[in-house]
Amino acid sequence: MEIEIFETNGDSIIKILNPLSNESACINASVGGTLISLKLKEADELHELIAIPYHQKYLLHENPFYPSGLLMPWVNRVRNGNYSFLGKNYQLPINETNLGNAIHGFMAHMPFEIIQQSKNESDASFTLKYIYDGRFIGYPFAFEAYLTYSLDTMGNFNFTMACKNTGD
């Protein structure tokens, strides 16, 4: 198994590759730890299971459709961008202006750093980390996010996400 780290268009790309089967996973660490390509075999045929829509038209950090994006710390929509937590009201920025909602959190475009990688003959994995300090408007709750990607020689791809509350 192999792990390749390279730059393209100013972004840090990490590729896990099984050189025997050509199965692979590519992740853009610079733009939300986004899975940008996943190629796995079925019945000895390699299939591209993940491909970014509109990649010819938009750079990943500009793509308005959040393809394969990390929707965190909230998914979907917060109506009017307003919510209450522990008796306090918060107002998020509206980024779905036509419907007046805050959508998909703010992590989809954040830069992650690689903090761990390992590989051997049967599998390869790496972990990305992002430290959020609570500065996003309407979301003052600090945390650390960890994304772990792995691929093994049996064609098993795994993604794990963990968050650690670092606030009060």
mmCIF file of C-alpha atoms in Angstrom:
data_model
loop_
_atom_site.group_PDB
_atom_site.id
_atom_site.type_symbol
_atom_site.label_atom_id
_atom_site.label_comp_id
_atom_site.label_asym_id
_atom_site.label_seq_id
_atom_site.Cartn_x
_atom_site.Cartn_y
_atom_site.Cartn_z
ATOM 1 C CA MET A 1 0.000 0.000 0.000
ATOM 2 C CA GLU A 2 1.143 3.535 -0.700
ATOM 3 C CA ILE A 3 0.377 7.053 0.490
ATOM 4 C CA GLU A 4 1.216 9.936 -1.821
ATOM 5 C CA ILE A 5 1.012 13.598 -0.798
ATOM 6 C CA PHE A 6 1.202 16.233 -3.517
ATOM 7 C CA GLU A 7 0.098 19.764 -4.364
ATOM 8 C CA THR A 8 -2.270 20.697 -7.165
ATOM 9 C CA ASN A 9 -3.747 24.167 -7.751
ATOM 10 C CA GLY A 10 -2.360 25.158 -4.346
ATOM 11 C CA ASP A 11 -4.243 22.364 -2.547
ATOM 12 C CA SER A 12 -2.730 19.511 -0.561
ATOM 13 C CA ILE A 13 -3.944 16.177 -1.967
ATOM 14 C CA ILE A 14 -3.446 12.854 -0.201
ATOM 15 C CA LYS A 15 -3.818 9.639 -2.158
ATOM 16 C CA ILE A 16 -4.021 6.146 -0.732
ATOM 17 C CA LEU A 17 -3.180 3.622 -3.447
ATOM 18 C CA ASN A 18 -3.157 -0.130 -3.743
ATOM 19 C CA PRO A 19 -0.555 -0.520 -6.518
ATOM 20 C CA LEU A 20 -1.603 -4.128 -7.179
ATOM 21 C CA SER A 21 -5.268 -3.360 -7.918
ATOM 22 C CA ASN A 22 -5.097 0.401 -8.682
ATOM 23 C CA GLU A 23 -7.825 0.958 -6.090
ATOM 24 C CA SER A 24 -7.431 4.407 -4.580
ATOM 25 C CA ALA A 25 -8.892 7.239 -2.547
ATOM 26 C CA CYS A 26 -7.915 10.906 -3.017
ATOM 27 C CA ILE A 27 -8.648 13.502 -0.374
ATOM 28 C CA ASN A 28 -8.207 17.270 -0.577
ATOM 29 C CA ALA A 29 -6.883 18.231 2.866
ATOM 30 C CA SER A 30 -6.896 21.942 1.995
ATOM 31 C CA VAL A 31 -10.642 22.040 1.315
ATOM 32 C CA GLY A 32 -12.466 20.366 4.196
ATOM 33 C CA GLY A 33 -10.763 16.987 3.955
ATOM 34 C CA THR A 34 -13.012 16.323 0.965
ATOM 35 C CA LEU A 35 -13.036 12.899 -0.663
ATOM 36 C CA ILE A 36 -12.527 13.863 -4.299
ATOM 37 C CA SER A 37 -12.013 10.444 -5.865
ATOM 38 C CA LEU A 38 -12.699 6.853 -4.873
ATOM 39 C CA LYS A 39 -11.864 3.952 -7.170
ATOM 40 C CA LEU A 40 -12.639 0.402 -6.045
ATOM 41 C CA LYS A 41 -12.899 -2.948 -7.799
ATOM 42 C CA GLU A 42 -15.885 -5.186 -8.176
ATOM 43 C CA ALA A 43 -15.610 -8.430 -10.136
ATOM 44 C CA ASP A 44 -12.115 -7.446 -11.301
ATOM 45 C CA GLU A 45 -13.371 -4.192 -12.807
ATOM 46 C CA LEU A 46 -12.223 -0.828 -11.425
ATOM 47 C CA HIS A 47 -15.084 1.624 -10.825
ATOM 48 C CA GLU A 48 -14.881 5.328 -10.029
ATOM 49 C CA LEU A 49 -17.427 5.643 -7.223
ATOM 50 C CA ILE A 50 -16.830 9.270 -6.283
ATOM 51 C CA ALA A 51 -16.262 12.020 -8.785
ATOM 52 C CA ILE A 52 -16.754 15.711 -8.067
ATOM 53 C CA PRO A 53 -19.626 17.214 -10.071
ATOM 54 C CA TYR A 54 -18.942 20.455 -11.933
ATOM 55 C CA HIS A 55 -15.187 20.152 -11.317
ATOM 56 C CA GLN A 56 -14.541 21.559 -14.794
ATOM 57 C CA LYS A 57 -16.574 24.679 -13.965
ATOM 58 C CA TYR A 58 -15.632 25.355 -10.310
ATOM 59 C CA LEU A 59 -12.593 24.954 -8.118
ATOM 60 C CA LEU A 60 -13.534 22.791 -5.147
ATOM 61 C CA HIS A 61 -13.552 25.666 -2.645
ATOM 62 C CA GLU A 62 -15.875 27.646 -4.958
ATOM 63 C CA ASN A 63 -18.272 24.809 -5.854
ATOM 64 C CA PRO A 64 -21.734 25.908 -4.614
ATOM 65 C CA PHE A 65 -23.046 22.336 -4.453
ATOM 66 C CA TYR A 66 -20.827 21.119 -1.545
ATOM 67 C CA PRO A 67 -19.834 17.932 -3.422
ATOM 68 C CA SER A 68 -18.593 15.290 -1.005
ATOM 69 C CA GLY A 69 -18.332 18.122 1.541
ATOM 70 C CA LEU A 70 -17.923 17.832 5.284
ATOM 71 C CA LEU A 71 -21.275 19.199 6.473
ATOM 72 C CA MET A 72 -20.335 20.223 9.981
ATOM 73 C CA PRO A 73 -21.115 21.345 12.655
ATOM 74 C CA TRP A 74 -24.637 21.217 11.260
ATOM 75 C CA VAL A 75 -26.078 19.466 8.229
ATOM 76 C CA ASN A 76 -28.854 20.621 5.967
ATOM 77 C CA ARG A 77 -30.464 23.954 6.810
ATOM 78 C CA VAL A 78 -30.945 26.146 9.857
ATOM 79 C CA ARG A 79 -34.096 28.087 9.074
ATOM 80 C CA ASN A 80 -33.424 31.817 9.052
ATOM 81 C CA GLY A 81 -29.970 30.985 10.442
ATOM 82 C CA ASN A 82 -31.388 31.229 13.948
ATOM 83 C CA TYR A 83 -31.199 28.657 16.735
ATOM 84 C CA SER A 84 -31.243 28.476 20.541
ATOM 85 C CA PHE A 85 -28.916 26.518 22.772
ATOM 86 C CA LEU A 86 -29.090 26.412 26.576
ATOM 87 C CA GLY A 87 -31.469 29.367 26.603
ATOM 88 C CA LYS A 88 -29.307 31.614 24.431
ATOM 89 C CA ASN A 89 -30.200 32.665 20.887
ATOM 90 C CA TYR A 90 -27.598 32.535 18.076
ATOM 91 C CA GLN A 91 -27.678 33.973 14.563
ATOM 92 C CA LEU A 92 -25.685 32.256 11.809
ATOM 93 C CA PRO A 93 -24.778 33.958 8.539
ATOM 94 C CA ILE A 94 -27.278 33.285 5.756
ATOM 95 C CA ASN A 95 -25.530 31.481 2.887
ATOM 96 C CA GLU A 96 -28.617 30.200 1.085
ATOM 97 C CA THR A 97 -29.899 33.668 0.361
ATOM 98 C CA ASN A 98 -32.804 32.708 -1.913
ATOM 99 C CA LEU A 99 -34.454 30.784 0.971
ATOM 100 C CA GLY A 100 -32.971 32.712 3.903
ATOM 101 C CA ASN A 101 -31.155 29.786 5.525
ATOM 102 C CA ALA A 102 -27.753 28.901 6.909
ATOM 103 C CA ILE A 103 -26.753 25.665 5.196
ATOM 104 C CA HIS A 104 -24.193 22.907 5.632
ATOM 105 C CA GLY A 105 -22.058 24.331 8.433
ATOM 106 C CA PHE A 106 -18.703 25.944 7.791
ATOM 107 C CA MET A 107 -16.194 23.082 7.689
ATOM 108 C CA ALA A 108 -16.531 22.110 4.007
ATOM 109 C CA HIS A 109 -13.847 24.592 2.954
ATOM 110 C CA MET A 110 -11.571 24.635 6.001
ATOM 111 C CA PRO A 111 -7.931 23.537 5.664
ATOM 112 C CA PHE A 112 -7.007 20.382 7.557
ATOM 113 C CA GLU A 113 -3.497 19.268 8.467
ATOM 114 C CA ILE A 114 -2.228 15.722 8.269
ATOM 115 C CA ILE A 115 -1.201 14.558 11.737
ATOM 116 C CA GLN A 116 -0.695 10.824 11.257
ATOM 117 C CA GLN A 117 -0.098 8.335 8.486
ATOM 118 C CA SER A 118 0.709 4.656 8.415
ATOM 119 C CA LYS A 119 1.076 2.004 5.770
ATOM 120 C CA ASN A 120 2.119 -1.600 5.444
ATOM 121 C CA GLU A 121 1.594 -4.406 2.944
ATOM 122 C CA SER A 122 -2.117 -4.809 3.710
ATOM 123 C CA ASP A 123 -3.464 -1.313 4.489
ATOM 124 C CA ALA A 124 -2.776 2.404 4.623
ATOM 125 C CA SER A 125 -4.391 5.189 6.606
ATOM 126 C CA PHE A 126 -3.988 8.808 7.583
ATOM 127 C CA THR A 127 -5.643 11.265 9.945
ATOM 128 C CA LEU A 128 -6.397 14.928 9.363
ATOM 129 C CA LYS A 129 -7.038 17.521 12.070
ATOM 130 C CA TYR A 130 -8.704 20.929 12.213
ATOM 131 C CA ILE A 131 -8.764 23.115 15.324
ATOM 132 C CA TYR A 132 -11.813 25.370 15.516
ATOM 133 C CA ASP A 133 -11.445 28.164 18.061
ATOM 134 C CA GLY A 134 -15.048 29.397 18.177
ATOM 135 C CA ARG A 135 -14.671 32.477 15.953
ATOM 136 C CA PHE A 136 -17.342 31.696 13.337
ATOM 137 C CA ILE A 137 -20.285 34.110 13.646
ATOM 138 C CA GLY A 138 -23.123 32.448 15.522
ATOM 139 C CA TYR A 139 -21.165 29.337 16.516
ATOM 140 C CA PRO A 140 -18.934 30.102 19.539
ATOM 141 C CA PHE A 141 -18.331 26.441 20.505
ATOM 142 C CA ALA A 142 -14.662 25.435 20.143
ATOM 143 C CA PHE A 143 -13.757 21.906 19.024
ATOM 144 C CA GLU A 144 -11.165 19.791 17.278
ATOM 145 C CA ALA A 145 -12.196 17.670 14.289
ATOM 146 C CA TYR A 146 -10.352 14.496 13.259
ATOM 147 C CA LEU A 147 -10.915 12.725 9.929
ATOM 148 C CA THR A 148 -9.368 9.305 9.345
ATOM 149 C CA TYR A 149 -9.298 7.617 5.942
ATOM 150 C CA SER A 150 -8.103 4.074 5.270
ATOM 151 C CA LEU A 151 -7.936 1.583 2.425
ATOM 152 C CA ASP A 152 -6.850 -2.040 2.551
ATOM 153 C CA THR A 153 -5.860 -4.664 0.007
ATOM 154 C CA MET A 154 -9.314 -6.281 0.250
ATOM 155 C CA GLY A 155 -10.830 -3.087 -1.205
ATOM 156 C CA ASN A 156 -12.300 -1.890 2.080
ATOM 157 C CA PHE A 157 -12.426 1.897 2.331
ATOM 158 C CA ASN A 158 -13.202 3.445 5.710
ATOM 159 C CA PHE A 159 -13.845 6.991 6.858
ATOM 160 C CA THR A 160 -14.131 7.932 10.512
ATOM 161 C CA MET A 161 -14.846 11.332 11.986
ATOM 162 C CA ALA A 162 -14.325 12.307 15.610
ATOM 163 C CA CYS A 163 -14.834 15.616 17.384
ATOM 164 C CA LYS A 164 -13.487 16.774 20.694
ATOM 165 C CA ASN A 165 -15.155 19.612 22.594
ATOM 166 C CA THR A 166 -12.430 22.050 23.595
ATOM 167 C CA GLY A 167 -14.719 24.834 24.809
ATOM 168 C CA ASP A 168 -16.356 25.529 28.145
#
